[in-house]
Coordinates of C-alpha atoms in Angstrom, one line a residue:
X1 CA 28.8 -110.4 8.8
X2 CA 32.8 -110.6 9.1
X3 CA 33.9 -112.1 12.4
X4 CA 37.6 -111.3 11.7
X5 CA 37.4 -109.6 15.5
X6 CA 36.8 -112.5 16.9
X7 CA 39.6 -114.6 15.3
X8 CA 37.4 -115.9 11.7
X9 CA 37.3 -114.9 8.6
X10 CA 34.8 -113.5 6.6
X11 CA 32.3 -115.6 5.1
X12 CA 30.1 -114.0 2.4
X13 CA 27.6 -115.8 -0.5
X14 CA 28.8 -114.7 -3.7
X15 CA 26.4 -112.3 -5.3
X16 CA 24.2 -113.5 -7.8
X17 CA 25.6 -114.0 -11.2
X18 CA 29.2 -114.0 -10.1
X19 CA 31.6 -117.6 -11.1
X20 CA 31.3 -118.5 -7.8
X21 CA 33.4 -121.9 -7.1
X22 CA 30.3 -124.8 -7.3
X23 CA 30.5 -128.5 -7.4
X24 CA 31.7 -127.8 -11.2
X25 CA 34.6 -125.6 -10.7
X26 CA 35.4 -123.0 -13.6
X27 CA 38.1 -123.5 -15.5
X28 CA 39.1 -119.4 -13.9
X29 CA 38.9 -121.0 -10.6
X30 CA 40.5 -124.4 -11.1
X31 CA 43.6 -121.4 -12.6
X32 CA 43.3 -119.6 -9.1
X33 CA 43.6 -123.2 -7.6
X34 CA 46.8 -124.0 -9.3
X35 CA 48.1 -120.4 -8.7
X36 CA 47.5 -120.5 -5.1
X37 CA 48.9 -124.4 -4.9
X38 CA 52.4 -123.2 -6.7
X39 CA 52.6 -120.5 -3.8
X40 CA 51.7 -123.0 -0.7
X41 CA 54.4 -125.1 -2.4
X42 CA 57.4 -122.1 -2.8
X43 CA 57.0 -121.4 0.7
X44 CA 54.9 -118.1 -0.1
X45 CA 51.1 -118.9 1.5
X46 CA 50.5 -120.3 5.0
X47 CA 47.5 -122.2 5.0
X48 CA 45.3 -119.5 6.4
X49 CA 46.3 -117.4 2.9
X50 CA 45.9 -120.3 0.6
X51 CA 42.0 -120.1 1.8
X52 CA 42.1 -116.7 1.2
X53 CA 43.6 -116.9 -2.2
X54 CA 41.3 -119.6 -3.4
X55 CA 38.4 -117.6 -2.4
X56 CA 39.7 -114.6 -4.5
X57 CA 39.8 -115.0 -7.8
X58 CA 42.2 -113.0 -9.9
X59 CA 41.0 -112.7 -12.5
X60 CA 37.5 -110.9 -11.4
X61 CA 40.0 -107.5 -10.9
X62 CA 41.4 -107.5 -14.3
X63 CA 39.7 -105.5 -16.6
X64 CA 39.7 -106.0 -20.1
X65 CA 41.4 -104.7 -21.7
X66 CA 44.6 -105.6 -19.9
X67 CA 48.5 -105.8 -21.4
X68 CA 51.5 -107.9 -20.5
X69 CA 55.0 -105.8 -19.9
X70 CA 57.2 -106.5 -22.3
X71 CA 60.7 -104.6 -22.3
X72 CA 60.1 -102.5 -24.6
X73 CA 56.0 -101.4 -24.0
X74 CA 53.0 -103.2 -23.4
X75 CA 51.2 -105.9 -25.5
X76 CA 47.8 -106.3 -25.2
X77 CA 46.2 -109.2 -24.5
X78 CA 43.1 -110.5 -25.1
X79 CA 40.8 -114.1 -25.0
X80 CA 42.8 -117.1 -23.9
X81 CA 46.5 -115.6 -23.7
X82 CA 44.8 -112.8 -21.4
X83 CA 43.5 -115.4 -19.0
X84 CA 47.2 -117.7 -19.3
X85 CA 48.9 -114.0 -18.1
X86 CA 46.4 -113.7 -14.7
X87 CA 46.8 -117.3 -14.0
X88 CA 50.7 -117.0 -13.9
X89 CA 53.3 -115.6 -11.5
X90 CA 53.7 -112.4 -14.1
X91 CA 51.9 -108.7 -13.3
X92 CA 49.3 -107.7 -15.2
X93 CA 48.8 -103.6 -16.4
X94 CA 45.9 -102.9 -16.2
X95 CA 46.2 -98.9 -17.3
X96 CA 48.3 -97.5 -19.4
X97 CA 49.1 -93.7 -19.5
X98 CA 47.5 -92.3 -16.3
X99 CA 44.2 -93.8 -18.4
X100 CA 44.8 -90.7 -20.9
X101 CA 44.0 -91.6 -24.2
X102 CA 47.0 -91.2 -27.2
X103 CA 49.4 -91.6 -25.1
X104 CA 53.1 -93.2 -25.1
X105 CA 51.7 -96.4 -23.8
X106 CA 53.8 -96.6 -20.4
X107 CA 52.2 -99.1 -17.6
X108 CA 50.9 -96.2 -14.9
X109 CA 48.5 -99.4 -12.7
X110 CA 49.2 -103.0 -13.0
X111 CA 47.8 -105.9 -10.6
X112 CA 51.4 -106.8 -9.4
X113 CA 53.2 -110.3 -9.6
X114 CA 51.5 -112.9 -7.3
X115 CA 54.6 -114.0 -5.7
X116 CA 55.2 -110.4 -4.9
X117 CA 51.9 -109.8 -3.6
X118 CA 52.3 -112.8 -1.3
X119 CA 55.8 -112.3 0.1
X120 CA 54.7 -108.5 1.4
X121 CA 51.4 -110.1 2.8
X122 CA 53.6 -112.7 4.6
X123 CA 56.0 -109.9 5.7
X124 CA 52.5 -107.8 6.5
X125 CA 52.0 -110.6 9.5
X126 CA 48.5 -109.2 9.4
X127 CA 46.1 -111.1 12.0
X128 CA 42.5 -111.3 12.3
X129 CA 41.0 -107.9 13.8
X130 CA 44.3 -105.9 12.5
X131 CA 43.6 -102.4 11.3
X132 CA 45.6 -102.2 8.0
X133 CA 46.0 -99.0 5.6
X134 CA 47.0 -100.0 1.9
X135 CA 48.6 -97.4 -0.1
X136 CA 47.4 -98.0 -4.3
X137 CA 43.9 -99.3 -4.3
X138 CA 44.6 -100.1 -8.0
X139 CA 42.3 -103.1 -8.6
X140 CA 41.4 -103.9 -5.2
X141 CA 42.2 -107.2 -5.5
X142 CA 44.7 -106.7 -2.5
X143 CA 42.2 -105.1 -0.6
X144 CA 40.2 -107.9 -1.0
X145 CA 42.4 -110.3 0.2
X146 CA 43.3 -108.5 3.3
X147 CA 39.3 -107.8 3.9
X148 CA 39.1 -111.4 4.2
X149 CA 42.0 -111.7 6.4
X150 CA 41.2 -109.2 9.0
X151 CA 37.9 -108.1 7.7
X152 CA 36.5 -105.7 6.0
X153 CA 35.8 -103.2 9.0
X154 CA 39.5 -103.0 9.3
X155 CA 40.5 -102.5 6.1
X156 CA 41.0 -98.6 5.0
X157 CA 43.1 -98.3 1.1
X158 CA 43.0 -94.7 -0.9
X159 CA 44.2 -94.6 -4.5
X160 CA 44.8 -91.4 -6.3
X161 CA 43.1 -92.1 -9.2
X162 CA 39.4 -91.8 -9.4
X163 CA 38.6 -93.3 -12.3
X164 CA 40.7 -96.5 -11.1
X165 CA 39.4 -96.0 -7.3
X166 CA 35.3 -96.7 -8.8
X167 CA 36.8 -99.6 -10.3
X168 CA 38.4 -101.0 -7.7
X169 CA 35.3 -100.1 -5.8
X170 CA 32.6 -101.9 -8.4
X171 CA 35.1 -105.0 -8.4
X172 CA 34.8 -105.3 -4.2
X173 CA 31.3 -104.9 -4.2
X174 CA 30.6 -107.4 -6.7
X175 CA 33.0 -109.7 -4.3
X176 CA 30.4 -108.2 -1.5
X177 CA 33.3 -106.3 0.2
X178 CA 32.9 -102.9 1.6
X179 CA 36.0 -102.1 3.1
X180 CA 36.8 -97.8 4.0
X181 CA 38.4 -96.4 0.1
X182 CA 39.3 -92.7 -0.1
X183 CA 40.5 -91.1 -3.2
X184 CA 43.3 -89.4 -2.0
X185 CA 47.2 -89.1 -2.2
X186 CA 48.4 -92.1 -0.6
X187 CA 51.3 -89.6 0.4
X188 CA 49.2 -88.4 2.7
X189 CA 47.8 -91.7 4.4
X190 CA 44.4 -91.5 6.0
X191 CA 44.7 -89.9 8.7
X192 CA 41.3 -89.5 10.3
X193 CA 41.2 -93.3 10.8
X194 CA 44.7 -93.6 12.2
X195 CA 46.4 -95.5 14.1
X196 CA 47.0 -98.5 11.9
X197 CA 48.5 -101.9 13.0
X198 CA 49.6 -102.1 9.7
X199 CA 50.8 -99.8 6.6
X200 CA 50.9 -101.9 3.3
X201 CA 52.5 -99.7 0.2
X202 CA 51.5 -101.2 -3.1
X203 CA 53.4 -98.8 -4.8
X204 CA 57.1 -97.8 -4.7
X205 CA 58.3 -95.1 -2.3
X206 CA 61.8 -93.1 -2.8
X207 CA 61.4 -92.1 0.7
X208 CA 59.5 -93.3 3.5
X209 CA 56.5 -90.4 4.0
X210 CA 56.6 -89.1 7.7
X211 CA 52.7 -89.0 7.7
X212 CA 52.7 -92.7 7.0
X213 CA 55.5 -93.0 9.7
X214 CA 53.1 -91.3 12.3
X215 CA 49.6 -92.9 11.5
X216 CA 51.5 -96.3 12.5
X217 CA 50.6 -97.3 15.8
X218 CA 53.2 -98.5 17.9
X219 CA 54.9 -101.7 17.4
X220 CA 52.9 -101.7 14.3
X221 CA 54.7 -102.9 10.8
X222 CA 55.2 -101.1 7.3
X223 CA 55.8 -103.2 4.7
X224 CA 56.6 -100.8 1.2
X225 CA 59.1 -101.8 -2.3
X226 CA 61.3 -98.6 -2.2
X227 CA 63.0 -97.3 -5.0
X228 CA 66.1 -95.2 -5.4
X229 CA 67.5 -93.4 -8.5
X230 CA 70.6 -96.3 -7.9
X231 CA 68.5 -99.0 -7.7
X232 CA 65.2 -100.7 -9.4
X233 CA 63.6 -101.8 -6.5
X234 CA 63.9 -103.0 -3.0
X235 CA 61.3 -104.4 -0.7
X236 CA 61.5 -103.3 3.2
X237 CA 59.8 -104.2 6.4
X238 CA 59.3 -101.7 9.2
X239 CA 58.4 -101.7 12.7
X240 CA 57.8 -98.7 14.8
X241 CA 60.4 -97.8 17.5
X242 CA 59.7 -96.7 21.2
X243 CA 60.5 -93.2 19.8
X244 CA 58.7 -93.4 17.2
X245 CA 61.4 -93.8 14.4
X246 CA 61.0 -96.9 11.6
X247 CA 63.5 -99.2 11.0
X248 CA 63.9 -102.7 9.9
X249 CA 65.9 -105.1 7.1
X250 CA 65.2 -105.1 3.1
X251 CA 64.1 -108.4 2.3
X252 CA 63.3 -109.1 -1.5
X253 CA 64.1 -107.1 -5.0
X254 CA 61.0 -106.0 -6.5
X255 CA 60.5 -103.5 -9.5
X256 CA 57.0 -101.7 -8.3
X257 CA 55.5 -98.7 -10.3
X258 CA 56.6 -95.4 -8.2
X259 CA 53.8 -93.2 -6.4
X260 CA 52.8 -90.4 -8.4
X261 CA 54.7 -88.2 -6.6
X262 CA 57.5 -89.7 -6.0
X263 CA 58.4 -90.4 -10.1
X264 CA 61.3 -89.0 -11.5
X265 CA 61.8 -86.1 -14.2
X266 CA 64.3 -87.5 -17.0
X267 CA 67.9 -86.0 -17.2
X268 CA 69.0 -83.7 -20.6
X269 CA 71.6 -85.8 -22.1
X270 CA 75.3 -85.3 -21.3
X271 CA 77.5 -82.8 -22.9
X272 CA 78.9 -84.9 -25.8
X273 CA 82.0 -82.6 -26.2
X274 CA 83.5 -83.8 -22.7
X275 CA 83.8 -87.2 -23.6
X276 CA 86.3 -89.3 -22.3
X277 CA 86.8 -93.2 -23.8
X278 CA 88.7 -96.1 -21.7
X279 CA 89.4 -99.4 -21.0
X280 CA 87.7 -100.7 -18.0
X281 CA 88.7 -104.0 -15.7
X282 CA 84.8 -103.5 -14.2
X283 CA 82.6 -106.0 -15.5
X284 CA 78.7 -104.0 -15.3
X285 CA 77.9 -107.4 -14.1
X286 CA 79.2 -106.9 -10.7
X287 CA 77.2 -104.0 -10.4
X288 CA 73.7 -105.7 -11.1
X289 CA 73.3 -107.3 -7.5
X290 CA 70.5 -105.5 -5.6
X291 CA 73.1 -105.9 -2.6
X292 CA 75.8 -103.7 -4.3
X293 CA 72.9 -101.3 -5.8
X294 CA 71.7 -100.9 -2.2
X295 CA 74.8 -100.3 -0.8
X296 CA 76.2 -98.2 -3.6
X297 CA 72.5 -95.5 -3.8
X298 CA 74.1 -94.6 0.0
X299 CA 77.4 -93.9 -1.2
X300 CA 76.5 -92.2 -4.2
X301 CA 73.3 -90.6 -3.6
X302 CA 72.0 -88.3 -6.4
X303 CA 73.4 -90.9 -8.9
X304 CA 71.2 -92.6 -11.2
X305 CA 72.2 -95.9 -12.2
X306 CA 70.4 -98.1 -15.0
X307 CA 71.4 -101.6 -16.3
X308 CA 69.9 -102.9 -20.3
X309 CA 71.7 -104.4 -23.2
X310 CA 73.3 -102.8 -26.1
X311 CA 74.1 -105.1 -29.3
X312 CA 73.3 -108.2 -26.5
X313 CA 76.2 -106.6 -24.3
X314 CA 75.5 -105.9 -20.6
X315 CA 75.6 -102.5 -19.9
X316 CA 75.6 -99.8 -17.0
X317 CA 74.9 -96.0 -17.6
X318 CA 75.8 -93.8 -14.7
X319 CA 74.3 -89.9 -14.7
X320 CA 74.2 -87.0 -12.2
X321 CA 72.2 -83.5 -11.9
X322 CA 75.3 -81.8 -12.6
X323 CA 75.7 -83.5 -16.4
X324 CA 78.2 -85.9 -15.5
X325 CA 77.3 -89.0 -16.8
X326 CA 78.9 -92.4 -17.3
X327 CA 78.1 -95.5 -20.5
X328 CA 80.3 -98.4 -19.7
X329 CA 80.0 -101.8 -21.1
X330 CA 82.0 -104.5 -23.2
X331 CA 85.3 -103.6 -21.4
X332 CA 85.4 -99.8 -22.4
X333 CA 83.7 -97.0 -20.5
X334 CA 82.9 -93.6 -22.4
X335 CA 82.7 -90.2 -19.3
X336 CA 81.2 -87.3 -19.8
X337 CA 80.9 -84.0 -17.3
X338 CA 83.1 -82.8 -14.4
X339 CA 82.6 -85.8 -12.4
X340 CA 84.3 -89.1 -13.6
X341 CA 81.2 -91.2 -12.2
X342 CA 82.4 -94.4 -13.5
X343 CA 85.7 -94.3 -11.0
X344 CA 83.5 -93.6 -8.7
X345 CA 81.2 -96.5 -8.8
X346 CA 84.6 -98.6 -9.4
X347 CA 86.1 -97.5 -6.0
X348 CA 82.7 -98.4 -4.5
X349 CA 82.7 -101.6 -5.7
X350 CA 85.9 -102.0 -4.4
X351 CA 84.7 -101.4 -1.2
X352 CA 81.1 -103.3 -1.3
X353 CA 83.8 -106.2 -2.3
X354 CA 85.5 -105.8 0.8
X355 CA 82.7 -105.7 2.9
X356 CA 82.1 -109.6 1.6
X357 CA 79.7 -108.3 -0.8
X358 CA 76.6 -108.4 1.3
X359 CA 73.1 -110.0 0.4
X360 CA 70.1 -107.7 0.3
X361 CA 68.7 -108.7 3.5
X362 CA 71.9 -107.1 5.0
X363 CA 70.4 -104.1 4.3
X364 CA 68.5 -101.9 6.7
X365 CA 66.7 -98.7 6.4
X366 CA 65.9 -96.5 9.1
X367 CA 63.2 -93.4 9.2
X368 CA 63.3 -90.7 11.6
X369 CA 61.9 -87.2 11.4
X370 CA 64.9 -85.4 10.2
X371 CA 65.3 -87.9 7.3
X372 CA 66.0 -91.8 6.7
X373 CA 69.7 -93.6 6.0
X374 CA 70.8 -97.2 5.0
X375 CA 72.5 -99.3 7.2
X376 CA 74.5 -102.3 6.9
X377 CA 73.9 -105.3 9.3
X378 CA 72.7 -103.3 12.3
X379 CA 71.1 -99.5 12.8
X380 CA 73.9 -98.5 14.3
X381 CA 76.3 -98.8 11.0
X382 CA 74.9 -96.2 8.9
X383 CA 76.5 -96.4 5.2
X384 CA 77.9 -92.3 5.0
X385 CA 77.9 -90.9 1.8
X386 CA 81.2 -90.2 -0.2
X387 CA 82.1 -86.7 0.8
X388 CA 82.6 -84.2 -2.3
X389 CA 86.3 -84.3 -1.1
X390 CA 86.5 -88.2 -2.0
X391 CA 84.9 -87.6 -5.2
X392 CA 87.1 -85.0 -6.4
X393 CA 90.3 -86.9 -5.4
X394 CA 89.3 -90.3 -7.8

């Protein structure tokens, strides 16, 4: 039975059948080894989750078949090449198309980057006896790790997809695992279970939810990648406040898959009649930081940003609700719409420049119940948003 109350982990026999580690290792396990080595050595696994680690196998919550992201779709992978792609530092989707069949082929589940998966756990600072909630069952391979961190009594994860929750839930008990898992809207948290020391998003949130925020007990942590329309993907760390508000620092760029809910709906294209060409002094480089995109999604909210290549040139397209819209790249910039979005992200630069161009961990969030705002080096310096009045006059 799990002792994680009492300060040990969780020691189970591995149920018949399963490639449990013996005095002839697998070559599997002899790849979770090496995996779990590389991370000890970055800096990423304490000893207490190298043991962990080494005891979870990745590769027994990847089902086949599975696909590597490419940039532009999926390719699936089978045999040897399939195995190579767990044993590495890369994610691994593991659905494709909310599961339906004939579909686009867009990554909807994925068992996310190692080196990803162990920075939140370090951020988590989960101990032994901890109640934690993840958010995005997925797998459960996360689960699993944290069940035999804490133990499984105090682990509680919901995903929103059933078909990938029974999955998830045949993989743990073939791991003998039983931790609480709900099929439910991770939006919602699990509430009759609540409070949690701990709140662990595996999936990306544009805004905080405040029925996570209040299922957190106090002084208890939330560690979620956030995502805005400006920037890819941010990783934050939370703590709960005397009153009850979150705040804490952004501390690593990740790209993670957005909860259901929170996805966006793609913008009409822009009104090709209103375009406007130029030279531009702005390199799109100097917009590719996560630092300036952090600092420019609080000045500019509402703007959608996105960075790719065109004819191996780096370049920035800017768009708004309103149809303004903004393709710059190779030292010309084409505008389109009312607003002239591209000097607007230029005078922003200016200023992020000015600032010393911050890192991301300069960057704060904070959640309250009437909403949640960026901050730069403390709470109390809240980044404002460009009034309508500043917009107009660039």
């Amino acid at each position: 039975m799990a002792g994680a109350g009492r300060g040990t982990q969780p020691r189970r026999q591995p149920p018949p059948g399963s490639d449990a580690v013996t005095a002839h290792p697998s070559p599997a396990h002899l790849g979770q080894a090496a995996l779990a080595r590389e991370l000890t050595e970055r800096g990423l696994l304490s000893p207490q989750w190298r043991e962990v680690w080494e005891q979870t196998p990745r590769h027994r919550f990847i089902p086949d078949p599975a696909w590597k992201q490419l940039r532009r779709g999926c390719e699936l992978l089978t045999g040897q090449e399939r195995m190579d792609l767990i044993y590495s530092d890369e994610p691994v989707v593991t659905q494709l198309d909310n599961g339906e069949p004939g579909g686009p082929g867009i990554a909807t589940s994925s068992n996310s980057m190692p080196s990803m998966v162990a920075r939140q756990l370090s951020a988590l600072d989960v101990r032994p006896g901890h109640r934690v909630l993840e958010i995005g069952t997925a797998t459960g391979y996360v689960a699993a790790l944290l069940c035999r961190r804490v133990g499984e009594e105090h682990v509680f994860t919901v995903e929103i997809d059933g078909v990938l929750a029974a999955q998830a839930r045949a993989n743990l008990d073939n791991e003998g695992l039983r931790p609480t898992l709900r099929v439910t809207d991770g939006e919602m948290g699990l509430a009759d279970h609540a409070p949690y020391d701990r709140i662990l998003s595996t999936c990306a949130l544009r805004e905080v939810p405040l029925s996570l925020a209040g299922q957190l007990a106090p002084g208890g942590i939330l560690v979620a990648p956030t995502t805005d329309v400006f920037y890819g993907g941010a990783t934050v760390r939370l703590a709960r406040q005397d009153n009850g508000d979150l705040s804490g620092q952004f501390f690593h760029g990740a790209s993670y898959m957005p909860m259901r809910s929170h996805r966006l709906e793609k913008l009409g294209p822009p009104d090709t009649t209103t375009a406007r060409r130029r030279e531009t002094g702005l390199d799109p480089e100097r917009l590719y930081p996560l630092g300036f995109a952090l600092y420019g999604s609080a000045r500019l909210p509402g703007v959608r940003m996105t960075h790719g290549f065109h004819h191996d040139v780096r370049t920035v397209w800017l768009q708004a609700e309103d149809g303004s819209a903004a393709v710059a790249g190779g030292g010309t910039v084409t505008v389109y719409g009312p607003r002239d979005l591209w000097a607007e992200a230029e005078e922003v630069e200016v200023e992020y420049a000015a600032r010393g161009r911050p890192d991301t961990p300069s960057f704060g969030l904070t959640v309250t119940p009437h909403g949640q705002h960026l901050w730069l080096h403390a709470p109390t310096e809240v980044i404002p948003a460009k009034s309508p009045r500043e917009a107009a006059s660039l």
